[in-house]
mmCIF file of C-alpha atoms in Angstrom:
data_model
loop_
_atom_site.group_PDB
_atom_site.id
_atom_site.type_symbol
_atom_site.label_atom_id
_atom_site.label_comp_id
_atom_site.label_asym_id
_atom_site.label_seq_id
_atom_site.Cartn_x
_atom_site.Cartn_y
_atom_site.Cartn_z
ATOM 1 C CA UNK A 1 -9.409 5.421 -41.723
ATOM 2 C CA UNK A 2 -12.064 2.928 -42.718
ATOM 3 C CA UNK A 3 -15.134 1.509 -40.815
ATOM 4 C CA UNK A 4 -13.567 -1.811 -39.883
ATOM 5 C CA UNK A 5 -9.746 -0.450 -38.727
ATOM 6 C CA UNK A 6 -11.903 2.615 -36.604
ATOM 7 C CA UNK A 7 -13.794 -0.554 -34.653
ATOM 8 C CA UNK A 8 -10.409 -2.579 -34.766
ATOM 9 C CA UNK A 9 -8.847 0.527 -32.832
ATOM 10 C CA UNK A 10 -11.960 0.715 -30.342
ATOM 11 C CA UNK A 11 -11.407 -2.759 -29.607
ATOM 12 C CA UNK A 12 -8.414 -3.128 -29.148
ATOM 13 C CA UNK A 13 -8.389 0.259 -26.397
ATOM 14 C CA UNK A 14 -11.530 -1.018 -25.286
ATOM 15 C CA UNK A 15 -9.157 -4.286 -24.207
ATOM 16 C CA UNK A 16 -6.193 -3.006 -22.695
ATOM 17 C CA UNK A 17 -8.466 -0.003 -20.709
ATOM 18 C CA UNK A 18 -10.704 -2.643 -19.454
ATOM 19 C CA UNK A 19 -8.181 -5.655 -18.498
ATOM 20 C CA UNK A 20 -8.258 -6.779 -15.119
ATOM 21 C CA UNK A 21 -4.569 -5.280 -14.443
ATOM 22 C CA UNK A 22 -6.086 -2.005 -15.496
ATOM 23 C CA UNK A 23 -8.709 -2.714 -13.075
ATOM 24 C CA UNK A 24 -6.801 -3.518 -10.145
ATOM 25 C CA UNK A 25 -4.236 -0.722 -10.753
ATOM 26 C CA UNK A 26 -6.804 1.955 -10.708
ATOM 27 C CA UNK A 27 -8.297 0.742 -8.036
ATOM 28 C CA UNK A 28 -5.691 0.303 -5.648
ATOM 29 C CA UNK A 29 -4.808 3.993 -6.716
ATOM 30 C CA UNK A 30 -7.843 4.910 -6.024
ATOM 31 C CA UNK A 31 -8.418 3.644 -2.694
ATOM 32 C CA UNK A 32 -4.660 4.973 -1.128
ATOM 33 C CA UNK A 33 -5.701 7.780 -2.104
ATOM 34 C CA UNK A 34 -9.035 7.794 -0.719
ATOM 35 C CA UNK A 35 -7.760 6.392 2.775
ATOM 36 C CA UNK A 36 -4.293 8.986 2.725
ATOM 37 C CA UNK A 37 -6.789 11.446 2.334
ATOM 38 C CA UNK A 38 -8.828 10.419 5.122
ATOM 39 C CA UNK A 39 -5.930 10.190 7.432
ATOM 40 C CA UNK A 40 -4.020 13.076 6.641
ATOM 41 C CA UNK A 41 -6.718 15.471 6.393
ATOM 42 C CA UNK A 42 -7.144 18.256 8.487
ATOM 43 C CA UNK A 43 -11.032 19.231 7.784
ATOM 44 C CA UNK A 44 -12.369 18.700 11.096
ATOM 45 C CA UNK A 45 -15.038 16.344 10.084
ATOM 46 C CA UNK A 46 -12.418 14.132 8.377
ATOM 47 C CA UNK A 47 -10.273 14.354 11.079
ATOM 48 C CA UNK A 48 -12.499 13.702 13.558
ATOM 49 C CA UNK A 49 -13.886 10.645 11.844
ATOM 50 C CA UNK A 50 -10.643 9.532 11.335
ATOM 51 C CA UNK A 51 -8.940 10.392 14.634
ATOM 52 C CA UNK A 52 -8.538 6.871 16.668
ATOM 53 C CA UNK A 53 -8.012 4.635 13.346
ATOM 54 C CA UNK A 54 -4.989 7.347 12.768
ATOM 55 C CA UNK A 55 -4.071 6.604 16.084
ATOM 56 C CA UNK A 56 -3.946 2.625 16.370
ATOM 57 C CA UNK A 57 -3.225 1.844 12.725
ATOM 58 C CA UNK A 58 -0.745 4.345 11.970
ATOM 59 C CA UNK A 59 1.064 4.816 15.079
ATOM 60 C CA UNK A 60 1.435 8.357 14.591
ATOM 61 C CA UNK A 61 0.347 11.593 16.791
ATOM 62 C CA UNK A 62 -1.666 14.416 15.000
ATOM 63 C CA UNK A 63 -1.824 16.836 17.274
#
């Protein structure tokens, strides 16, 4: 593989890793699984944290 196709192929994953769908994909991911997390958890200082949001946003008991 020469110089220029190497920095061709950089590019061009630099482009589609970095595009703004890319972006917003990961980061969507990222935060449902931060907030699931946060609401299903049951460490105790998670939970606790977390306890009324659970309750009014989710509808759901816990206990």
């Amino acid at each position: 593989m020469t110089t220029f196709s190497r920095t061709l192929v950089l590019q061009k994953t630099a482009g589609i890793t970095l595009s703004k769908p890319v972006q917003v994909s990961l980061y969507m991911m990222l935060s449902s699984l931060v907030i699931w997390t946060v609401f299903f958890s049951t460490y105790p200082p998670a939970h606790n944290t977390a306890h009324s949001a659970r309750h009014h946003a989710l509808g759901v008991a816990c206990h």
